[in-house]
Amino acid sequence: MEHIFCWQSDRTESLEGMLSSLQKNLLLDIHEYTLWLPEEENGLMRDTSGLNVRFYLSRSCAEILADIIEKAAQDRGKLYIFDNRTLLYPSAFSHLSDAFDLDPLTIAAVPCSNCNGVGTLSGLNDFSYEEFGTVAAALKKHLRTRIYVPVLLASCVCIKPDFFVESGIVKFLRLLKQLSLDGIVEVLYQKANDYGFNAVIVNDAFVYRKCKDDQSEVDRIVDSLLPWLPNFGKTVGQWLRSEEYRSGKIISGLVAGKGKCSVLLDFSNFTAMYNGTSIAGIQFLKQAVRTWPDRYIFHVMISEEAFSFLRLDTLPKVIRIDGDSGDSIYAACIRFGQPFSWDSVGRILDKAPVLGVFMYDCISADSNYLSEGFDRKIWQYIFQFSDVIYCISEFTKNRIAERFRCGEHTRFRVTRLSMDIHDYGSICDEKEDFIFVIGNNFRHKFVQETAREIAKALPGQKILVCADMDEKDDSVRSVSSGFVSQEEFDGIYKRAKCIVYPSLYEGFGLPIFQAIGSGTILYLRDSELNRELYPFIQYHCNVVLYRDTKDLIEKLNNGIPKFQKKENYYSENGGTVRFVKEVLDYLEDAMADANQDRVIERLLWFPADKLKVKYGKFKYWKYNILKKITFGKRKQYYNEKFLKLRSAMKISG
């Protein structure tokens, strides 16, 4: 015989809703149940097949529960404990019951809920019964079936009563007359836990509770139990710091939007200047806003200065957030640009259940001078635990595969940026007498060396160099791409009589498409990447491939050909649309397969000690502790100390 104890914790709330959901829950149940209701509700429900209704007299909750535990122990049955603010979903009892069969040391099982202590799915407590039932069914496949927990903090639980009677814990229960139901249940479990018994969250059993603020209930339980359980605050802190708790909060981001899907774009490495990284991110966001389904909302992690400079503030459905934007959870997060610090990884680690990272190139692993001070374990971590790695060329993907071990469940996808020249400008026939050498100051761009050789071979020829030059030759002039507006830069592409792109190592090569899109002849180094892209370039008859600088000079001396609009059958049209669609397709695949175990692994293996080294062990420890104190009467005091420390450390939440 199983027993059900229904406690009327809120006198203003009728029992009818709870009892109606209970009857539906028991329709297909083959067990016999005894239902315990308040005496004043006598007549509200009668015995039915498989259900015996009994009534208890008005006393303290602790005394009533102690009596029912003893009766349930005599019947060798389980005891389901609920309050009158609870509504059940089908099969909740059977799933809770199964948890005990899987582990003989399980003494308490907690169902998932919108508001039920450790079983709470974060961000869903304002959902209606119907809404929560829908998202719970959708979220079920993403959750780990059972999670062991050190605390309950819950009013809705199922327990095995036998040991509470055998050990005498039930007698101690009668002393707790002033405690609420959730506090009494917590003391029961903590006492049994001393003997080695455990509790689990059962993530395929769901209940709905009518409550306003789950966090305020946690505060109340902790404060009320400290006289009885002096170390309880530390135990709660242990749970809040655990990967299991954090992962549950993160995974709920998949369904928290009530039909809307919030995607976080990490543009935190973008500054108030243009470069290949920011241009690709802008290209993506502008098109995604137009073509992704309306359910998607974009949150962009970027400085206010860069947000305005890059004109992202003009886009609809785009919300800017700071790096220290608090505890907001999103359905997915995509970082544009490979991370170079543990702090940049930690910033997005617990923001979403699905993480995507755009790898533009792999040169920081390939080149010694760029890898100086770079910890290659950062990339090994993201290749192991990210859900999608977007490689902007087959070349980049192959370089990663050559150097790193990739995770079993990590999707490596080639997602080339748009190769449609119409996305990069319009053809201009009016040219001026200067050669534009494109790149920057990095050595692998090979800009200064190339410009010097051109100046030497073509004396008097005007050369505009996109890098710092210290030449005294008046015909050679420098321009810095990042600090010139995109319109001015496009104008340089259009007016140049030819463009030289001498880079020895690239992940994609936007200047190829910017040059041809402007109607300008392009001299391009013959490399593995450029051979990959060449077949897709419209009007690629205007691309002059060269082996080395000597070959380049010979080709320039032979004369610059006239730009021809000769169609290329294999060239791409609608490249930006294709690009953002591929990003979405791969992201939605990852979201469909997201699971809590993978999030737990990601959190578990993040080397927090790397941040300790950066900020100092004591300061990091203090920061981490203050961040997790989110309960109890001193919550506001500690939150203020945490914000001050975070500001002093200049790191994001």
CSV table of N, CA, C and O in Angstrom, one decimal, residues 449-490:
chain,number,residue,atom,x,y,z
A,449,GLU,N,57.3,43.6,-47.0
A,449,GLU,CA,58.3,43.0,-47.9
A,449,GLU,C,57.9,43.1,-49.4
A,449,GLU,O,58.6,43.5,-50.3
A,450,THR,N,56.6,42.8,-49.6
A,450,THR,CA,56.0,42.9,-50.9
A,450,THR,C,56.0,44.3,-51.5
A,450,THR,O,56.4,44.5,-52.6
A,451,ALA,N,55.6,45.2,-50.6
A,451,ALA,CA,55.5,46.6,-51.1
A,451,ALA,C,56.9,47.2,-51.4
A,451,ALA,O,57.0,47.9,-52.4
A,452,ARG,N,57.9,46.8,-50.6
A,452,ARG,CA,59.2,47.3,-50.9
A,452,ARG,C,59.7,46.8,-52.3
A,452,ARG,O,60.3,47.5,-53.1
A,453,GLU,N,59.5,45.5,-52.6
A,453,GLU,CA,59.9,44.9,-53.8
A,453,GLU,C,59.2,45.5,-55.0
A,453,GLU,O,59.8,45.7,-56.1
A,454,ILE,N,57.9,45.8,-54.8
A,454,ILE,CA,57.1,46.5,-55.9
A,454,ILE,C,57.7,47.9,-56.2
A,454,ILE,O,57.9,48.3,-57.3
A,455,ALA,N,57.9,48.6,-55.1
A,455,ALA,CA,58.5,50.0,-55.2
A,455,ALA,C,59.8,50.0,-55.9
A,455,ALA,O,60.2,50.9,-56.7
A,456,LYS,N,60.7,49.0,-55.6
A,456,LYS,CA,62.0,48.9,-56.2
A,456,LYS,C,61.9,48.5,-57.7
A,456,LYS,O,62.6,49.0,-58.5
A,457,ALA,N,60.9,47.6,-58.0
A,457,ALA,CA,60.8,47.2,-59.4
A,457,ALA,C,60.1,48.2,-60.3
A,457,ALA,O,60.3,48.3,-61.5
A,458,LEU,N,59.2,49.0,-59.6
A,458,LEU,CA,58.4,49.9,-60.4
A,458,LEU,C,58.6,51.3,-59.8
A,458,LEU,O,57.7,51.9,-59.1
A,459,PRO,N,59.7,51.9,-60.0
A,459,PRO,CA,60.0,53.3,-59.4
A,459,PRO,C,59.0,54.3,-59.9
A,459,PRO,O,58.6,54.4,-61.0
A,460,GLY,N,58.6,55.1,-58.9
A,460,GLY,CA,57.6,56.2,-59.2
A,460,GLY,C,56.2,55.7,-59.2
A,460,GLY,O,55.2,56.5,-59.2
A,461,GLN,N,55.9,54.4,-59.1
A,461,GLN,CA,54.5,53.9,-59.1
A,461,GLN,C,53.9,54.2,-57.7
A,461,GLN,O,54.5,53.8,-56.7
A,462,LYS,N,52.8,54.8,-57.7
A,462,LYS,CA,52.1,55.0,-56.4
A,462,LYS,C,51.6,53.7,-55.8
A,462,LYS,O,51.0,52.9,-56.5
A,463,ILE,N,52.0,53.5,-54.5
A,463,ILE,CA,51.6,52.3,-53.9
A,463,ILE,C,50.9,52.7,-52.5
A,463,ILE,O,51.5,53.4,-51.7
A,464,LEU,N,49.7,52.2,-52.3
A,464,LEU,CA,49.0,52.4,-51.0
A,464,LEU,C,49.1,51.0,-50.3
A,464,LEU,O,48.7,50.0,-50.8
A,465,VAL,N,49.7,51.1,-49.1
A,465,VAL,CA,50.0,49.9,-48.3
A,465,VAL,C,49.1,49.8,-47.0
A,465,VAL,O,49.1,50.8,-46.3
A,466,CYS,N,48.5,48.7,-46.8
A,466,CYS,CA,47.7,48.6,-45.7
A,466,CYS,C,48.5,48.0,-44.5
A,466,CYS,O,48.3,46.8,-44.1
A,467,ALA,N,49.5,48.7,-44.1
A,467,ALA,CA,50.4,48.3,-43.0
A,467,ALA,C,51.3,49.5,-42.8
A,467,ALA,O,51.4,50.5,-43.5
A,468,ASP,N,52.0,49.5,-41.6
A,468,ASP,CA,52.9,50.6,-41.3
A,468,ASP,C,54.2,50.5,-42.2
A,468,ASP,O,54.8,49.4,-42.2
A,469,MET,N,54.6,51.6,-42.8
A,469,MET,CA,55.8,51.6,-43.7
A,469,MET,C,56.7,52.8,-43.2
A,469,MET,O,56.2,53.9,-43.0
A,470,ASP,N,58.0,52.5,-43.1
A,470,ASP,CA,58.9,53.6,-42.7
A,470,ASP,C,59.7,54.1,-43.9
A,470,ASP,O,60.8,54.7,-43.7
A,471,GLU,N,59.2,53.8,-45.1
A,471,GLU,CA,60.0,54.2,-46.3
A,471,GLU,C,60.0,55.7,-46.5
A,471,GLU,O,59.0,56.4,-46.2
A,472,LYS,N,61.0,56.2,-47.1
A,472,LYS,CA,61.1,57.7,-47.4
A,472,LYS,C,60.6,58.0,-48.8
A,472,LYS,O,60.6,59.1,-49.2
A,473,ASP,N,60.3,56.9,-49.5
A,473,ASP,CA,59.8,57.1,-50.9
A,473,ASP,C,58.4,57.7,-50.8
A,473,ASP,O,57.4,57.1,-50.2
A,474,ASP,N,58.2,58.9,-51.4
A,474,ASP,CA,57.0,59.6,-51.4
A,474,ASP,C,55.9,58.8,-52.2
A,474,ASP,O,54.7,59.1,-52.0
A,475,SER,N,56.3,57.9,-53.0
A,475,SER,CA,55.3,57.2,-53.8
A,475,SER,C,54.6,56.1,-53.0
A,475,SER,O,53.6,55.5,-53.4
A,476,VAL,N,55.2,55.8,-51.8
A,476,VAL,CA,54.6,54.7,-50.9
A,476,VAL,C,53.9,55.3,-49.8
A,476,VAL,O,54.5,56.1,-49.0
A,477,ARG,N,52.6,55.1,-49.6
A,477,ARG,CA,51.8,55.6,-48.5
A,477,ARG,C,51.1,54.5,-47.7
A,477,ARG,O,50.7,53.5,-48.3
A,478,SER,N,51.0,54.8,-46.4
A,478,SER,CA,50.3,53.8,-45.6
A,478,SER,C,48.9,54.2,-45.2
A,478,SER,O,48.6,55.3,-45.1
A,479,VAL,N,48.1,53.2,-45.0
A,479,VAL,CA,46.7,53.4,-44.5
A,479,VAL,C,46.4,52.3,-43.5
A,479,VAL,O,46.8,51.1,-43.7
A,480,SER,N,45.7,52.6,-42.4
A,480,SER,CA,45.4,51.6,-41.4
A,480,SER,C,43.9,51.2,-41.6
A,480,SER,O,43.0,52.0,-41.5
A,481,SER,N,43.7,50.0,-42.0
A,481,SER,CA,42.3,49.6,-42.4
A,481,SER,C,41.3,49.7,-41.2
A,481,SER,O,40.2,50.1,-41.4
A,482,GLY,N,41.7,49.4,-40.1
A,482,GLY,CA,40.8,49.3,-39.0
A,482,GLY,C,40.1,50.6,-38.6
A,482,GLY,O,39.0,50.7,-38.1
A,483,PHE,N,40.9,51.7,-38.8
A,483,PHE,CA,40.4,53.0,-38.4
A,483,PHE,C,39.8,53.9,-39.5
A,483,PHE,O,39.5,55.0,-39.3
A,484,VAL,N,39.7,53.2,-40.7
A,484,VAL,CA,39.0,53.9,-41.8
A,484,VAL,C,37.6,53.3,-41.9
A,484,VAL,O,37.4,52.1,-41.7
A,485,SER,N,36.7,54.2,-42.2
A,485,SER,CA,35.3,53.7,-42.3
A,485,SER,C,35.2,52.7,-43.4
A,485,SER,O,36.0,52.7,-44.3
A,486,GLN,N,34.2,51.8,-43.3
A,486,GLN,CA,34.0,50.8,-44.3
A,486,GLN,C,33.8,51.4,-45.7
A,486,GLN,O,34.2,50.9,-46.7
A,487,GLU,N,33.1,52.5,-45.7
A,487,GLU,CA,32.8,53.1,-47.0
A,487,GLU,C,34.1,53.7,-47.6
A,487,GLU,O,34.3,53.5,-48.9
A,488,GLU,N,35.0,54.3,-46.8
A,488,GLU,CA,36.2,54.8,-47.4
A,488,GLU,C,37.1,53.6,-47.9
A,488,GLU,O,37.7,53.7,-48.9
A,489,PHE,N,37.1,52.5,-47.1
A,489,PHE,CA,37.9,51.4,-47.5
A,489,PHE,C,37.4,50.8,-48.8
A,489,PHE,O,38.2,50.4,-49.7
A,490,ASP,N,36.1,50.7,-48.9
A,490,ASP,CA,35.5,50.2,-50.1
A,490,ASP,C,35.9,51.1,-51.3
A,490,ASP,O,36.1,50.6,-52.4
